[in-house]
Coordinates of C-alpha atoms in Angstrom, one line a residue:
M1 CA -44.1 -30.7 72.7
L2 CA -45.5 -33.3 70.4
S3 CA -43.5 -34.1 67.2
A4 CA -45.2 -33.9 63.9
S5 CA -45.4 -37.6 63.5
R6 CA -46.9 -38.0 67.3
R7 CA -49.4 -35.1 66.1
M8 CA -50.6 -36.9 63.0
D9 CA -50.9 -40.3 65.3
N10 CA -53.2 -38.3 67.6
A11 CA -54.9 -36.7 65.0
W12 CA -56.0 -40.2 63.0
M13 CA -56.7 -41.7 66.7
T14 CA -59.1 -39.0 67.4
L15 CA -60.7 -39.2 63.8
E16 CA -61.3 -42.9 64.1
Q17 CA -62.7 -42.8 67.6
R18 CA -64.9 -39.6 67.4
G19 CA -65.5 -39.2 63.6
A20 CA -63.9 -35.7 63.6
P21 CA -60.2 -34.8 63.8
P22 CA -59.0 -32.2 66.4
S23 CA -58.4 -28.7 65.1
E24 CA -55.2 -28.1 67.4
L25 CA -53.3 -31.1 65.8
L26 CA -53.8 -29.8 62.2
S27 CA -53.0 -26.9 60.1
A28 CA -56.0 -24.9 59.6
D29 CA -56.2 -25.8 55.7
I30 CA -55.7 -29.5 56.2
Y31 CA -58.3 -29.6 59.1
D32 CA -61.1 -27.7 57.0
S33 CA -60.3 -30.1 53.9
W34 CA -60.8 -33.3 56.4
M35 CA -64.0 -31.7 57.7
R36 CA -65.3 -31.2 53.9
C37 CA -64.4 -35.1 53.2
I38 CA -66.4 -35.7 56.3
S39 CA -69.3 -33.7 54.9
F40 CA -68.8 -35.4 51.5
G41 CA -69.6 -38.8 53.4
L42 CA -66.1 -40.2 52.8
D43 CA -64.9 -43.2 55.1
T44 CA -61.0 -43.2 55.7
L45 CA -61.3 -46.9 55.7
R46 CA -63.6 -47.3 52.6
P47 CA -62.1 -45.0 50.0
P48 CA -64.1 -45.1 46.6
S49 CA -62.5 -46.3 43.5
P50 CA -60.8 -43.6 41.4
E51 CA -63.0 -42.1 38.8
F52 CA -61.9 -41.8 35.1
V53 CA -63.5 -40.0 32.3
S54 CA -63.4 -41.7 28.8
A55 CA -60.6 -40.9 26.4
G56 CA -63.1 -38.8 24.2
I57 CA -63.9 -36.5 27.0
L58 CA -60.2 -36.3 28.1
R59 CA -59.0 -35.2 24.5
Q60 CA -61.8 -32.9 24.2
E61 CA -60.8 -31.1 27.4
Q62 CA -57.0 -31.5 26.5
Q63 CA -58.2 -29.4 23.4
R64 CA -60.5 -26.9 25.3
C65 CA -57.3 -26.0 27.4
S66 CA -55.1 -26.1 24.7
L67 CA -53.2 -22.8 25.3
V68 CA -52.9 -23.0 29.3
R69 CA -52.1 -26.8 28.5
G70 CA -49.3 -26.0 26.3
L71 CA -47.9 -23.4 28.6
A72 CA -48.1 -25.7 31.6
L73 CA -46.3 -28.5 29.6
A74 CA -43.3 -26.4 28.9
E75 CA -43.3 -25.7 32.5
M76 CA -43.6 -29.3 33.6
H77 CA -40.6 -30.4 31.4
T78 CA -38.5 -27.6 33.1
L79 CA -39.6 -28.7 36.5
H80 CA -39.1 -32.3 35.7
Q81 CA -35.4 -31.5 34.7
Q82 CA -34.8 -29.4 38.0
I83 CA -35.8 -32.1 40.3
A84 CA -35.1 -35.1 37.8
G85 CA -34.2 -38.4 39.6
S86 CA -35.8 -37.6 42.5
N87 CA -39.0 -40.0 42.3
F88 CA -41.2 -37.1 41.1
M89 CA -44.3 -37.0 39.3
I90 CA -45.1 -33.4 37.7
A91 CA -49.1 -33.1 36.9
F92 CA -51.7 -30.7 35.3
A93 CA -55.4 -30.6 36.1
N94 CA -57.8 -28.4 34.8
A95 CA -60.1 -26.2 37.1
D96 CA -62.2 -28.9 38.0
G97 CA -59.3 -31.3 39.1
L98 CA -59.3 -33.7 35.9
L99 CA -55.8 -34.5 35.5
L100 CA -54.6 -33.7 31.8
D101 CA -51.0 -34.5 31.8
I102 CA -48.4 -36.1 33.8
I103 CA -44.6 -36.3 33.5
T104 CA -43.2 -39.0 35.8
D105 CA -39.7 -40.6 36.8
P106 CA -40.0 -44.5 36.1
S107 CA -39.3 -44.9 40.0
F108 CA -42.6 -43.1 40.5
S109 CA -44.4 -44.6 37.9
D110 CA -43.7 -48.0 39.2
A111 CA -45.1 -47.3 42.8
S112 CA -48.0 -49.0 43.9
N113 CA -49.8 -45.8 44.8
A114 CA -49.1 -44.2 41.3
A115 CA -51.1 -46.9 39.6
S116 CA -54.5 -44.8 39.6
I117 CA -52.6 -41.5 38.8
R118 CA -52.9 -41.0 35.2
P119 CA -54.7 -38.7 32.7
G120 CA -58.4 -38.8 32.8
T121 CA -58.4 -39.3 36.5
V122 CA -60.7 -36.9 38.7
W123 CA -58.9 -35.4 41.6
T124 CA -61.5 -33.5 43.5
E125 CA -61.9 -33.6 47.3
S126 CA -65.4 -35.3 47.0
I127 CA -63.9 -38.4 45.2
C128 CA -60.2 -38.5 46.3
G129 CA -60.3 -36.6 49.7
T130 CA -57.5 -34.3 50.8
N131 CA -54.9 -34.1 48.0
G132 CA -52.9 -31.4 46.5
L133 CA -54.7 -31.1 43.0
G134 CA -58.1 -31.0 44.5
T135 CA -57.5 -29.3 47.8
A136 CA -55.5 -26.4 45.9
A137 CA -58.7 -26.3 43.5
H138 CA -60.9 -25.7 46.3
L139 CA -58.8 -23.2 48.1
K140 CA -57.9 -21.4 44.9
R141 CA -54.3 -21.1 46.7
A142 CA -51.1 -23.2 47.0
I143 CA -50.9 -26.1 49.2
V144 CA -48.7 -28.9 50.6
V145 CA -50.2 -32.1 51.4
H146 CA -47.5 -34.2 53.2
G147 CA -47.9 -37.9 53.9
R148 CA -50.6 -38.6 56.4
E149 CA -52.3 -35.3 55.9
H150 CA -54.1 -37.1 52.8
F151 CA -57.4 -38.1 53.8
F152 CA -56.8 -41.8 52.5
S153 CA -54.1 -43.9 53.3
R154 CA -53.6 -45.1 50.0
Y155 CA -51.7 -41.7 49.3
N156 CA -50.0 -41.5 52.7
N157 CA -46.5 -42.0 51.3
L158 CA -46.6 -39.2 48.9
T159 CA -46.0 -35.5 49.4
C160 CA -48.1 -33.3 47.0
I161 CA -46.9 -29.6 46.4
A162 CA -49.9 -27.9 44.3
A163 CA -50.3 -24.1 42.8
P164 CA -53.2 -22.7 41.2
I165 CA -52.9 -21.1 37.7
F166 CA -55.2 -18.2 37.1
A167 CA -56.5 -16.6 34.0
P168 CA -56.1 -12.9 33.0
D169 CA -59.8 -12.6 34.1
G170 CA -59.0 -13.8 37.4
E171 CA -60.9 -17.3 36.9
L172 CA -59.0 -20.7 37.8
A173 CA -57.3 -22.1 34.7
G174 CA -55.7 -25.1 36.2
I175 CA -53.6 -26.7 38.8
L176 CA -49.7 -27.6 38.7
D177 CA -48.7 -30.3 41.2
A178 CA -45.6 -31.8 42.0
S179 CA -45.7 -35.0 43.8
S180 CA -42.9 -37.4 45.3
D181 CA -42.7 -40.1 47.8
C182 CA -42.2 -38.6 51.2
M183 CA -38.4 -39.6 51.6
S184 CA -37.9 -37.8 48.4
R185 CA -39.3 -34.3 49.5
Q186 CA -37.3 -31.5 48.6
A187 CA -37.6 -28.1 50.4
H188 CA -37.1 -25.9 47.3
T189 CA -39.7 -27.6 45.3
Q190 CA -42.5 -25.6 46.6
A191 CA -40.8 -22.3 45.4
L192 CA -40.2 -24.1 42.0
V193 CA -43.9 -25.0 41.5
A194 CA -44.8 -21.5 42.5
M195 CA -42.7 -20.1 39.9
A196 CA -43.7 -22.5 37.0
A197 CA -47.3 -21.5 37.9
T198 CA -46.5 -17.7 37.8
Q199 CA -44.5 -18.1 34.4
I200 CA -47.7 -19.7 33.1
E201 CA -50.1 -17.2 34.5
N202 CA -47.7 -14.4 32.6
G203 CA -48.0 -16.7 29.5
L204 CA -51.5 -16.5 29.6
F205 CA -51.6 -12.9 30.3
R206 CA -49.5 -12.2 27.4
E207 CA -51.1 -14.2 25.0
H208 CA -54.6 -13.0 25.9
H209 CA -53.5 -9.4 25.4
R210 CA -51.0 -9.8 22.5
G211 CA -52.9 -7.2 20.6
N212 CA -52.6 -4.4 23.3
I213 CA -49.7 -2.2 24.9
L214 CA -47.8 -4.4 27.2
I215 CA -45.9 -2.5 30.0
A216 CA -43.5 -4.4 32.2
L217 CA -42.5 -2.6 35.5
H218 CA -40.3 -3.2 38.6
N219 CA -38.8 -0.9 41.4
R220 CA -35.5 -2.4 40.3
G221 CA -34.2 -2.7 36.9
E222 CA -32.3 -5.7 37.1
Y223 CA -35.8 -7.5 38.0
L224 CA -37.5 -6.0 34.9
H225 CA -37.4 -9.3 33.0
T226 CA -38.2 -11.6 35.8
L227 CA -41.1 -13.5 37.3
S228 CA -41.5 -10.6 39.7
A229 CA -41.9 -7.9 37.3
G230 CA -45.6 -6.3 37.0
L231 CA -47.3 -6.7 33.6
L232 CA -49.8 -4.0 32.8
A233 CA -52.1 -4.2 29.4
V234 CA -53.1 -0.7 28.1
D235 CA -55.3 0.1 25.0
N236 CA -54.1 2.8 22.5
E237 CA -55.9 5.6 24.5
G238 CA -54.1 4.8 27.7
R239 CA -57.0 3.1 29.2
I240 CA -55.8 0.1 31.8
L241 CA -57.5 -3.2 30.6
A242 CA -55.4 -5.5 33.2
A243 CA -52.7 -6.1 35.4
N244 CA -51.0 -9.3 36.6
R245 CA -50.6 -10.3 40.2
A246 CA -47.3 -8.7 40.6
A247 CA -48.3 -5.4 39.1
R248 CA -51.4 -5.5 41.6
V249 CA -48.9 -5.8 44.4
L250 CA -46.5 -3.1 43.2
L251 CA -49.3 -0.7 42.6
H252 CA -51.2 -1.4 45.7
G253 CA -53.6 1.2 47.0
L254 CA -53.3 3.2 43.4
P255 CA -56.3 3.3 40.8
A256 CA -54.7 0.5 38.7
A257 CA -58.1 -1.3 38.1
P258 CA -59.4 -1.9 34.5
G259 CA -61.0 1.0 32.9
R260 CA -58.8 3.6 34.7
R261 CA -56.2 5.7 32.8
F262 CA -52.6 5.4 32.6
A263 CA -52.5 9.1 34.2
D264 CA -54.4 8.1 37.0
V265 CA -51.5 5.9 38.1
F266 CA -48.3 7.7 36.9
R267 CA -47.0 11.1 36.7
A268 CA -46.6 11.0 32.8
K269 CA -48.5 11.6 29.7
F270 CA -49.4 8.4 28.1
S271 CA -48.5 9.6 24.5
S272 CA -45.1 10.8 25.6
F273 CA -44.5 7.6 27.4
V274 CA -45.5 5.3 24.3
D275 CA -43.3 7.8 22.0
E276 CA -40.1 7.4 24.2
G277 CA -40.7 3.4 24.5
R278 CA -40.2 3.5 20.7
R279 CA -36.8 5.0 21.0
K280 CA -35.6 3.6 24.4
E281 CA -35.8 0.2 25.8
R282 CA -36.3 1.3 29.4
Q283 CA -37.7 4.4 30.9
H284 CA -38.4 5.8 34.4
L285 CA -42.1 6.0 35.9
E286 CA -43.1 7.6 39.1
D287 CA -46.7 6.6 40.4
E288 CA -48.9 9.1 42.3
A289 CA -47.6 7.9 45.5
G290 CA -44.1 8.8 44.7
S291 CA -42.9 5.3 44.0
Q292 CA -40.0 5.1 41.4
F293 CA -40.1 2.3 38.5
V294 CA -38.2 1.1 35.5
A295 CA -40.5 0.1 32.5
T296 CA -40.2 -1.1 29.2
I297 CA -43.2 -1.6 26.5
E298 CA -42.8 -5.2 25.6
N299 CA -44.6 -4.9 21.9
T300 CA -43.9 -1.5 20.6
R301 CA -44.3 -2.6 16.7
Q302 CA -47.6 -4.1 17.5
F303 CA -49.8 -1.0 18.0
P304 CA -50.2 2.2 16.1
M305 CA -49.0 5.6 17.0
V306 CA -50.9 7.3 19.6
Q307 CA -50.4 10.9 18.4
R308 CA -48.8 12.6 15.3
I309 CA -45.4 13.1 15.6
S310 CA -43.9 16.3 13.9
V311 CA -40.6 15.2 13.6
P312 CA -39.6 12.8 10.8
R313 CA -39.0 9.3 11.7
P314 CA -37.9 6.5 9.9
P315 CA -40.7 3.9 8.8
L316 CA -41.2 0.7 11.0
P317 CA -39.9 -2.4 9.3
K318 CA -42.5 -4.5 7.9
A319 CA -43.8 -7.6 9.5
P320 CA -42.9 -10.8 7.7
A321 CA -45.5 -12.3 5.4
A322 CA -47.9 -14.7 7.4
Q323 CA -46.8 -18.4 6.5
F324 CA -50.3 -19.7 7.2
V325 CA -53.6 -18.0 6.2
S326 CA -55.3 -17.4 9.7
G327 CA -58.3 -15.1 8.8
D328 CA -60.5 -17.4 11.0
P329 CA -60.6 -16.9 14.5
K330 CA -60.2 -20.6 15.4
I331 CA -57.5 -21.1 13.1
A332 CA -55.8 -17.6 14.2
A333 CA -55.9 -19.2 17.9
I334 CA -54.4 -22.5 16.7
V335 CA -51.6 -20.5 14.9
R336 CA -50.5 -18.6 18.0
Q337 CA -50.5 -22.0 20.1
V338 CA -48.3 -23.5 17.6
E339 CA -46.1 -20.6 17.4
I340 CA -45.7 -20.4 21.5
A341 CA -45.3 -24.4 21.5
A342 CA -42.4 -24.3 18.7
A343 CA -40.7 -21.5 20.3
R344 CA -40.6 -23.8 23.3
K345 CA -39.8 -26.8 21.3
M346 CA -42.6 -28.8 22.6
P347 CA -43.9 -31.6 20.3
I348 CA -46.7 -30.7 18.2
L349 CA -49.3 -32.9 16.7
I350 CA -51.6 -31.6 14.0
R351 CA -54.7 -33.4 13.0
G352 CA -57.0 -32.8 10.1
E353 CA -58.7 -34.2 7.1
T354 CA -56.7 -34.6 4.2
G355 CA -55.6 -31.5 2.3
T356 CA -56.1 -28.9 5.3
G357 CA -52.7 -27.8 5.4
K358 CA -51.1 -29.9 7.9
E359 CA -47.7 -29.8 6.4
Q360 CA -47.9 -26.0 5.9
M361 CA -48.7 -25.6 9.4
A362 CA -45.8 -27.7 10.3
R363 CA -43.6 -25.5 8.2
H364 CA -45.0 -22.5 9.9
A365 CA -44.0 -24.1 13.3
H366 CA -40.6 -24.4 12.0
T367 CA -40.4 -20.8 11.1
A368 CA -41.8 -19.4 14.1
S369 CA -39.4 -21.9 16.2
R370 CA -36.6 -19.8 14.7
R371 CA -34.5 -22.9 14.3
T372 CA -31.4 -22.7 11.9
G373 CA -31.5 -26.3 11.0
S374 CA -33.5 -27.9 8.2
F375 CA -37.2 -28.9 7.9
V376 CA -37.4 -32.3 7.3
P377 CA -40.4 -34.1 6.2
V378 CA -40.8 -38.0 6.6
N379 CA -43.5 -39.9 5.0
C380 CA -44.3 -42.6 7.9
A381 CA -46.4 -44.7 5.7
A382 CA -43.6 -45.0 2.9
L383 CA -40.7 -46.3 5.3
P384 CA -40.3 -49.9 4.6
D385 CA -40.0 -52.0 7.6
S386 CA -36.6 -53.5 6.8
L387 CA -35.0 -50.1 6.4
I388 CA -36.6 -48.0 9.2
E389 CA -33.6 -48.1 11.5
A390 CA -31.1 -47.4 8.6
E391 CA -33.4 -44.3 7.2
L392 CA -34.1 -42.8 10.5
F393 CA -30.6 -43.3 12.6
G394 CA -28.4 -43.7 9.6
Y395 CA -25.3 -46.0 9.0
C396 CA -21.7 -46.0 8.6
E397 CA -19.6 -47.3 5.5
G398 CA -19.7 -51.0 5.3
A399 CA -22.3 -51.4 8.1
F400 CA -24.1 -54.0 6.0
T401 CA -24.4 -55.6 2.8
G402 CA -25.6 -52.7 0.2
A403 CA -24.5 -49.7 2.3
R404 CA -23.4 -47.0 0.2
K405 CA -19.9 -45.8 0.2
G406 CA -19.4 -43.0 3.1
G407 CA -22.6 -44.2 4.8
S408 CA -25.8 -42.2 5.5
A409 CA -26.2 -39.5 8.3
G410 CA -30.0 -40.5 8.5
L411 CA -33.3 -38.3 8.8
F412 CA -32.8 -37.6 12.3
R413 CA -29.3 -36.3 12.0
E414 CA -30.6 -34.4 9.1
A415 CA -33.1 -32.6 11.2
D416 CA -30.6 -31.8 13.8
G417 CA -30.9 -28.2 14.8
G418 CA -34.1 -28.1 12.7
T419 CA -37.6 -29.6 12.6
L420 CA -38.5 -33.3 12.1
F421 CA -42.0 -33.5 10.3
L422 CA -43.7 -36.9 10.7
D423 CA -46.4 -37.0 8.2
E424 CA -49.3 -39.7 8.3
I425 CA -48.1 -40.9 11.6
G426 CA -51.6 -42.8 11.7
D427 CA -49.9 -45.0 9.2
M428 CA -46.8 -45.7 11.1
P429 CA -45.5 -49.3 11.4
V430 CA -45.8 -50.8 14.4
T431 CA -41.8 -51.4 14.4
L432 CA -41.3 -47.6 13.7
Q433 CA -43.4 -46.8 16.9
A434 CA -41.1 -49.0 19.0
V435 CA -38.0 -47.4 17.4
L436 CA -39.4 -43.6 17.5
L437 CA -40.6 -44.3 21.2
R438 CA -37.0 -45.3 22.2
F439 CA -35.4 -42.3 20.5
L440 CA -37.8 -39.8 22.5
D441 CA -36.6 -41.3 25.8
D442 CA -33.1 -39.8 25.3
W443 CA -33.2 -38.0 22.0
T444 CA -30.0 -39.8 20.6
V445 CA -29.3 -41.6 17.7
R446 CA -26.9 -44.6 17.1
P447 CA -26.1 -45.1 13.3
I448 CA -25.9 -48.8 12.5
G449 CA -22.3 -49.5 13.0
G450 CA -21.7 -46.2 14.8
S451 CA -21.8 -44.5 18.2
K452 CA -24.5 -42.5 20.0
R453 CA -25.0 -38.8 19.3
E454 CA -27.5 -36.7 20.9
V455 CA -29.8 -34.5 18.4
D456 CA -31.8 -31.3 19.0
I457 CA -35.2 -31.6 17.1
L458 CA -38.5 -29.8 17.2
L459 CA -40.7 -32.7 16.6
V460 CA -43.9 -32.2 14.6
S461 CA -46.5 -35.0 13.5
A462 CA -49.8 -35.0 11.6
T463 CA -52.4 -37.6 10.7
N464 CA -55.8 -37.5 9.3
A465 CA -56.6 -40.9 11.0
N466 CA -58.8 -41.5 14.2
L467 CA -55.8 -42.5 16.5
E468 CA -58.1 -43.3 19.1
D469 CA -59.7 -46.3 17.0
T470 CA -56.3 -47.2 16.0
I471 CA -55.2 -47.5 19.5
A472 CA -58.4 -49.7 20.2
K473 CA -57.4 -51.9 17.3
G474 CA -54.0 -52.4 18.5
R475 CA -52.2 -50.5 15.6
F476 CA -50.9 -47.5 17.3
R477 CA -49.2 -47.1 20.9
S478 CA -50.9 -44.9 23.5
D479 CA -47.7 -44.1 25.2
L480 CA -46.4 -43.1 21.9
L481 CA -49.2 -40.7 21.3
F482 CA -48.9 -39.1 24.6
R483 CA -45.2 -38.3 23.7
L484 CA -46.1 -36.7 20.5
N485 CA -49.1 -34.7 21.4
T486 CA -47.6 -32.1 24.0
L487 CA -49.6 -29.7 21.8
E488 CA -52.4 -31.1 19.8
V489 CA -54.2 -28.9 17.4
G490 CA -57.2 -29.7 14.8
L491 CA -57.2 -28.0 11.5
L492 CA -60.7 -27.2 10.2
P493 CA -62.1 -28.2 7.0
L494 CA -62.2 -25.6 4.2
R495 CA -66.0 -25.8 4.1
E496 CA -66.2 -24.8 7.9
R497 CA -63.5 -21.9 7.7
S498 CA -64.5 -18.2 7.5
D499 CA -61.8 -17.0 5.7
F500 CA -62.1 -18.8 2.4
A501 CA -61.7 -15.7 0.3
D502 CA -58.4 -15.1 2.1
I503 CA -57.2 -18.7 1.2
A504 CA -58.3 -18.4 -2.3
R505 CA -56.5 -15.2 -2.9
H506 CA -53.3 -16.3 -1.2
L507 CA -53.1 -19.3 -3.3
M508 CA -53.7 -17.5 -6.4
E509 CA -51.2 -15.1 -5.6
K510 CA -48.6 -17.9 -5.1
I511 CA -49.6 -19.8 -8.3
D512 CA -49.9 -16.7 -10.5
P513 CA -49.2 -13.3 -9.2
S514 CA -50.7 -11.7 -12.3
A515 CA -54.1 -13.4 -12.0
V516 CA -57.0 -11.6 -10.0
L517 CA -59.7 -13.7 -8.7
T518 CA -63.0 -11.6 -8.6
Q519 CA -65.4 -11.6 -5.7
S520 CA -67.9 -13.1 -7.8
A521 CA -65.6 -16.2 -8.9
I522 CA -64.9 -16.5 -5.2
D523 CA -68.4 -16.6 -4.0
R524 CA -68.9 -19.3 -6.8
L525 CA -66.0 -21.3 -5.5
A526 CA -67.0 -21.0 -1.9
E527 CA -70.5 -22.8 -2.9
L528 CA -68.7 -26.0 -3.4
D529 CA -68.1 -28.8 -0.8
W530 CA -64.3 -29.3 -1.3
D531 CA -63.8 -32.7 -0.1
G532 CA -60.3 -32.2 -0.8
N533 CA -59.9 -28.9 1.0
I534 CA -57.1 -26.5 0.6
R535 CA -55.2 -29.0 -1.6
E536 CA -58.4 -29.5 -4.0
L537 CA -58.9 -25.6 -4.1
R538 CA -55.2 -25.0 -5.1
N539 CA -55.3 -27.7 -7.8
V540 CA -58.5 -25.9 -9.4
L541 CA -57.0 -22.9 -9.1
S542 CA -53.9 -23.9 -11.0
R543 CA -56.1 -25.4 -13.8
L544 CA -57.8 -21.9 -14.1
S545 CA -54.7 -20.0 -14.1
L546 CA -54.0 -22.0 -17.5
G547 CA -57.1 -20.8 -19.0
E548 CA -57.7 -18.3 -22.0
H549 CA -58.6 -15.4 -19.8
S550 CA -56.4 -16.1 -17.0
N551 CA -55.5 -12.6 -16.0
L552 CA -59.2 -12.1 -14.7
I553 CA -60.8 -14.8 -13.5
D554 CA -64.6 -14.4 -13.0
E555 CA -67.6 -16.6 -12.5
A556 CA -67.7 -17.5 -16.1
A557 CA -64.3 -18.5 -16.2
I558 CA -65.0 -21.1 -13.6
E559 CA -68.0 -22.3 -15.2
A560 CA -66.3 -22.6 -18.2
E561 CA -63.3 -24.6 -16.6
V562 CA -65.6 -26.9 -14.5
G563 CA -68.8 -26.2 -15.9
R564 CA -71.4 -29.0 -15.3
C565 CA -69.6 -30.6 -12.6
C566 CA -69.6 -27.3 -10.7
G567 CA -73.2 -26.6 -11.0
A568 CA -73.9 -30.2 -10.0
R569 CA -71.4 -30.1 -7.0
S570 CA -73.3 -27.0 -5.8
A571 CA -76.4 -28.9 -6.0
R572 CA -74.9 -31.6 -3.7
T573 CA -76.4 -34.6 -5.6
T574 CA -74.5 -37.9 -5.1
S575 CA -73.9 -38.7 -8.8
A576 CA -72.4 -35.2 -9.6
D577 CA -70.3 -35.4 -6.3
G578 CA -68.8 -38.4 -7.7
E579 CA -68.1 -37.1 -11.3
L580 CA -66.7 -33.9 -9.8
N581 CA -64.2 -35.8 -7.7
R582 CA -63.0 -37.7 -10.4
D583 CA -62.7 -34.8 -12.7
L584 CA -61.0 -32.7 -9.8
H585 CA -58.6 -35.7 -9.1
E586 CA -57.6 -35.8 -12.6
I587 CA -56.8 -32.1 -12.7
Q588 CA -54.7 -32.8 -9.5
R589 CA -53.0 -35.7 -10.9
A590 CA -52.2 -33.8 -14.2
H591 CA -50.6 -30.7 -12.1
V592 CA -48.7 -33.2 -10.1
L593 CA -47.5 -35.2 -13.0
S594 CA -46.3 -31.7 -14.8
A595 CA -44.5 -30.6 -11.9
Y596 CA -42.8 -34.0 -11.7
A597 CA -41.4 -33.9 -15.3
E598 CA -40.3 -30.1 -14.7
T599 CA -38.2 -31.0 -12.0
G600 CA -36.6 -34.2 -13.7
N601 CA -38.8 -36.6 -12.2
N602 CA -37.6 -35.4 -8.6
I603 CA -40.0 -36.4 -6.0
S604 CA -39.0 -34.3 -3.1
K605 CA -38.6 -31.4 -5.7
T606 CA -42.0 -31.8 -6.7
A607 CA -43.5 -31.9 -3.4
R608 CA -41.6 -28.9 -2.4
R609 CA -42.6 -26.9 -5.4
L610 CA -46.4 -27.7 -5.0
G611 CA -46.3 -27.6 -1.3
V612 CA -47.6 -31.0 -0.6
S613 CA -46.5 -34.0 1.0
R614 CA -44.3 -36.4 -0.8
N615 CA -47.0 -39.2 -0.3
T616 CA -49.4 -37.0 -2.7
V617 CA -46.7 -37.3 -5.3
Y618 CA -46.2 -40.9 -5.1
R619 CA -50.3 -41.5 -5.1
A620 CA -50.3 -39.5 -8.3
L621 CA -47.5 -41.5 -9.8
R622 CA -49.5 -44.7 -9.0
G623 CA -52.7 -43.2 -10.5
R624 CA -54.6 -42.9 -7.1
P625 CA -56.6 -40.0 -6.1
T626 CA -54.3 -37.2 -4.6

């Protein structure tokens, strides 16, 4: 019997001599893949150059796949920790084989065969031959491509283990891959990759059906909260909407397809099951075939009562007030992504025009993470180069001339257990970028004159700059951007949001709870361009709240306050735009200066009171537009 190595030798020899591989020497999947490569016109001796998409297309695709990508990155970090130090690379590609993200060991990154493996590379079989990502995308099932099973010799020293990720509708959502050199191959890696893919699929399922009733079930209670549990999504009437793969296996042969009813599958009345689920975490279910399950309803507080209960019951606790207005569906989707990422301690990058609420979104991420530490905002543009390390890492008493008595903990230590918000990272000095990148390697700080200490931080960054242009000009490091944007979201400008009325009422409630904005007033405000976005709207509403008839703010009140400028603004003439901007900036600056005086000239307290960044206060004090 031939050894595996000898079989591959013979397979390659036959391929080179006859132009086709022998089917009996290769696994069926590898043989079929090689045959597809031949049909594509690929030549093992003349591999084509790797294909890359532009940075703009890569970013666009990363944003399009933001939900599955966020879930995948969380699992990739977990996988990397499980197999760290084994010369591995963890990769995620979209359904078309476009590589979106990688996490690598330094030893793998330095390998010659890894030079072309980077985000933006296209890994379809028609370009790269037989490979984990491309072959799994074609097969739509897991595959291991080991060593010389790759069609091109440039990858013959790699073992690639890839698993597909499916969306709740059954469509391919992406591919997860763990690759290593052949000598570092580990037997358990295939199982770890499969488990990670299932975890991502379940995350997609839960997110897609977060507004429906979610039922988890298993034959054995101890597996109810594991990856092997089945998940059913059901509407309030008891109609089945979807089942994950585990549920389809557990309920095989039963009518559990979308559109069927709960009672078609289980010997229980749906309304009674739901009512019982509100009182008990677990309950027993029996399907129509007689199989027994332990089941739980995962989200009992997110759906209404399905029947009228005659027995008095205590009211359900109120949901906490929304931290970020998200009536616009696009914003609502972003908020959900940020909440998931924050709970998983994934670095988040928030992009958007000035005034779109980037810091408010960062504070919402901090709240959603349920972290007990502080939210620490850092204005990257305001940190002087000479004091960067002292400000960030802290220093011990007497560490340098001028060091204050008792030393300083530093901003990173202040954020330990909480959230560090890096505002305006596009203006971050290059010196700070190098310091930050070093910190992100091991999440440890060393105060000047002190010893190292590891910190636990949720990192959120924000910018209104075009970082791609900044990178092209050499003012921002691309490797730092890849570390900061595990999840990247873009906030819409106010003029493009469909929830203007919700935002206006929310702001007015915070400025003056006794004031009422009429619908005509909101409609009039909505006609403006709002170049300063939510921040500009908040400042205009603050001015309106000081008017003579501030309790009831109608269209006439708006005209009285901003008068000619508002009319000109709605006409969108260039000269009037300039006048209105100047008037509104003066209103904003006056509002900031007033709060600054009321807080005893304290910049941090002023920023917190107004819900703005500290840089906004700095600009107001310098007389620049806010």
